[in-house]
Amino acid sequence: MTHFAQLSQRTQTKLMTLARPLDANKSDLLLSAEAPWTCVYWLSEGVVRMYYLDQDGQEHNKRFFLAGDLFWPVTHSLRTKAIGFSIETLSPVLGQYWLFDEFKSAFKDNFEWLIFNQIWMERLLEAKLSRERDWLQLTAIARYRQLLVDQPTLIDQVPAHHLASYLGITPVTLSRLKKTHNLNK
C-alpha cells in the first residue's frame, strides 16, 4: 500500500496485522449520518461516496473514493460526534479497514503518527480548498471539465446522477452540457 510507504517497517507490519477485511455489496451503508466515524478504510476495489441529506431528503454528494484510496476520520469531532453525512458503497467493494484507535496505536511513536496525520490533513485541506474554489469560481461546465482533468476515472466509475449532484446540477443538465460541449466519453 503506497499510503504507508513512508512508515517504519514495524508500523507497516502492525497495520497489516490489525487490518480487517472489507467486503461490502453495492448500496451498503458503511456509516450513517447519526453515528461517529470510528474506522479507517482502504479500498482495493469499488467506489464509495460521502453524501449529505438536506431537510427535504435530497442527497448531495460530498466526495467519492475509488480503488487505492484511504479515507478516515481526521478530526476528533468526526470520531466522537454524529458526522452529519453518510458513507455508502456505489458498487461492490473490497479492501481493508481498521478501528481508528487500533490504527493509531500501530504507529511506532507519536512523532511517526504526527507526520502521517499532517500529510493527510494537508491532502484533505488541499482537496477541500480546491473544491470550494471550483464551486465559487467555475460554471457547471467548467467544473465538469476540471473533473475530467483532475479525476477522469470518476467519470467512468460513478453514475451520472451522482456526478451531477457532486457538480451541483441536475442529471438532465449534465446530459445537456455533455452533448452541447461534446464531452461524452
Coordinates of C-alpha atoms in Angstrom, one line a residue:
M1 CA 0.0 0.0 0.0
T2 CA 1.7 3.2 -1.2
H3 CA -0.2 5.2 1.5
F4 CA 2.1 3.5 4.1
A5 CA 5.4 3.6 2.2
Q6 CA 6.8 6.4 4.4
L7 CA 6.1 4.5 7.6
S8 CA 8.6 2.3 9.5
Q9 CA 8.6 -1.4 8.7
R10 CA 7.4 -2.1 12.2
T11 CA 4.3 0.2 11.8
Q12 CA 3.5 -1.2 8.3
T13 CA 3.7 -4.8 9.7
K14 CA 1.5 -3.9 12.7
L15 CA -1.1 -2.2 10.4
M16 CA -1.3 -5.2 8.2
T17 CA -1.7 -7.5 11.3
L18 CA -4.6 -5.3 12.6
A19 CA -6.4 -4.9 9.2
R20 CA -9.8 -6.5 8.9
P21 CA -11.3 -7.5 5.5
L22 CA -13.8 -5.1 4.0
D23 CA -16.3 -6.9 1.7
A24 CA -19.4 -4.8 1.0
N25 CA -22.2 -5.0 -1.5
K26 CA -23.5 -2.2 -3.7
S27 CA -25.6 0.3 -1.7
D28 CA -24.3 -0.9 1.7
L29 CA -24.1 1.9 4.2
L30 CA -20.6 2.0 5.8
L31 CA -21.6 4.8 8.1
S32 CA -24.8 6.7 8.8
A33 CA -25.0 10.4 9.4
E34 CA -26.2 9.8 13.0
A35 CA -23.0 7.9 14.1
P36 CA -19.5 8.9 14.9
W37 CA -16.9 7.8 12.3
T38 CA -14.7 5.2 14.1
C39 CA -13.0 3.3 11.2
V40 CA -10.2 3.8 8.7
Y41 CA -10.9 2.4 5.2
W42 CA -8.7 1.4 2.4
L43 CA -10.3 0.3 -0.9
S44 CA -8.7 -2.3 -3.2
E45 CA -11.8 -2.4 -5.5
G46 CA -15.0 -0.4 -5.9
V47 CA -16.5 3.0 -5.4
V48 CA -17.7 4.7 -2.2
R49 CA -19.4 8.1 -1.8
M50 CA -19.9 10.5 1.1
Y51 CA -23.2 12.4 0.9
Y52 CA -25.5 14.7 2.9
L53 CA -29.3 14.6 3.0
D54 CA -30.9 18.0 3.1
Q55 CA -34.1 18.9 5.0
D56 CA -36.2 17.7 2.0
G57 CA -34.4 14.3 1.9
Q58 CA -32.5 15.2 -1.3
E59 CA -29.0 13.7 -1.5
H60 CA -25.9 15.9 -2.1
N61 CA -22.7 14.1 -2.9
K62 CA -19.7 15.4 -1.0
R63 CA -16.8 13.1 -2.1
F64 CA -16.0 9.9 -3.9
F65 CA -13.4 7.3 -3.1
L66 CA -12.0 4.7 -5.6
A67 CA -9.7 1.7 -5.6
G68 CA -6.4 2.6 -3.9
D69 CA -8.0 5.4 -1.7
L70 CA -7.5 5.6 2.0
F71 CA -10.1 7.6 4.0
W72 CA -10.5 8.1 7.7
P73 CA -11.9 10.5 10.3
V74 CA -9.0 13.0 10.6
T75 CA -10.6 15.2 13.3
H76 CA -11.5 14.4 16.9
S77 CA -15.1 15.6 16.4
L78 CA -15.6 13.2 13.4
R79 CA -14.6 10.4 15.7
T80 CA -16.7 11.4 18.7
K81 CA -19.9 13.0 17.4
A82 CA -22.5 12.3 14.7
I83 CA -20.8 13.1 11.4
G84 CA -23.9 14.5 9.6
F85 CA -23.1 12.8 6.3
S86 CA -23.3 9.1 5.2
I87 CA -20.8 6.9 3.6
E88 CA -22.2 4.4 1.1
T89 CA -20.9 1.9 -1.5
L90 CA -21.8 2.6 -5.1
S91 CA -20.5 -0.8 -6.2
P92 CA -19.3 -4.0 -4.6
V93 CA -16.3 -3.0 -2.5
L94 CA -13.2 -4.9 -1.3
G95 CA -10.5 -3.6 0.9
Q96 CA -9.5 -3.4 4.5
Y97 CA -10.5 -1.4 7.5
W98 CA -9.2 -0.7 11.0
L99 CA -10.8 0.7 14.1
F100 CA -9.4 4.1 14.4
D101 CA -7.9 3.6 17.9
E102 CA -6.2 0.4 16.8
F103 CA -4.9 2.1 13.6
K104 CA -3.4 4.9 15.6
S105 CA -1.9 2.6 18.2
A106 CA 0.0 0.7 15.4
F107 CA 2.4 3.7 14.9
K108 CA 5.9 3.3 16.3
D109 CA 5.6 6.5 18.2
N110 CA 3.8 9.8 18.4
F111 CA 6.2 11.5 16.1
E112 CA 5.5 9.0 13.3
W113 CA 1.8 9.4 13.8
L114 CA 2.1 13.2 13.7
I115 CA 3.9 13.1 10.4
F116 CA 1.4 10.7 8.9
N117 CA -1.5 12.8 10.2
Q118 CA -0.1 16.0 8.9
I119 CA 0.3 14.6 5.4
W120 CA -3.3 13.5 5.4
M121 CA -4.6 16.8 6.9
E122 CA -2.7 18.7 4.1
R123 CA -4.2 16.5 1.4
L124 CA -7.7 16.9 2.9
L125 CA -7.3 20.7 3.1
E126 CA -6.0 21.0 -0.4
A127 CA -8.9 18.9 -1.8
K128 CA -11.5 21.0 0.2
L129 CA -10.0 24.3 -0.8
S130 CA -9.8 23.3 -4.5
R131 CA -13.5 22.1 -4.4
E132 CA -14.6 25.3 -2.7
R133 CA -12.7 27.4 -5.3
D134 CA -14.3 25.4 -8.1
W135 CA -17.8 25.9 -6.6
L136 CA -17.4 29.6 -6.2
Q137 CA -15.4 30.5 -9.4
L138 CA -16.4 28.0 -12.1
T139 CA -19.5 27.4 -14.1
A140 CA -21.1 23.9 -14.1
I141 CA -19.4 23.1 -17.4
A142 CA -16.1 24.3 -16.2
R143 CA -16.4 22.2 -13.0
Y144 CA -17.2 19.1 -15.2
R145 CA -14.1 19.9 -17.4
Q146 CA -12.0 20.3 -14.3
L147 CA -13.3 16.9 -13.0
L148 CA -12.3 15.4 -16.4
V149 CA -8.7 16.7 -15.8
D150 CA -8.4 16.1 -12.1
Q151 CA -10.3 12.8 -11.6
P152 CA -11.0 11.2 -15.0
T153 CA -11.7 7.8 -13.5
L154 CA -14.7 9.2 -11.7
I155 CA -16.5 9.8 -15.0
D156 CA -16.3 6.1 -15.8
Q157 CA -17.0 4.7 -12.4
V158 CA -19.6 6.9 -10.8
P159 CA -23.2 7.0 -12.2
A160 CA -24.1 10.3 -13.9
H161 CA -26.8 11.2 -11.4
H162 CA -24.2 11.1 -8.6
L163 CA -21.8 13.1 -10.7
A164 CA -24.5 15.7 -11.4
S165 CA -25.2 16.0 -7.6
Y166 CA -21.5 16.4 -6.9
L167 CA -21.3 19.2 -9.5
G168 CA -24.4 20.9 -8.2
I169 CA -26.6 20.3 -11.2
T170 CA -29.4 18.0 -12.2
P171 CA -28.7 14.8 -14.3
V172 CA -30.7 16.4 -17.2
T173 CA -28.4 19.5 -17.1
L174 CA -25.3 17.3 -17.0
S175 CA -26.5 15.3 -20.0
R176 CA -27.2 18.5 -22.0
L177 CA -23.9 20.0 -21.1
K178 CA -22.1 16.9 -22.2
K179 CA -24.0 16.9 -25.5
T180 CA -23.7 20.6 -26.2
H181 CA -20.0 20.7 -25.4
N182 CA -19.2 17.3 -27.0
L183 CA -17.9 15.9 -23.7
N184 CA -19.2 12.4 -23.8
K185 CA -16.5 9.8 -23.2

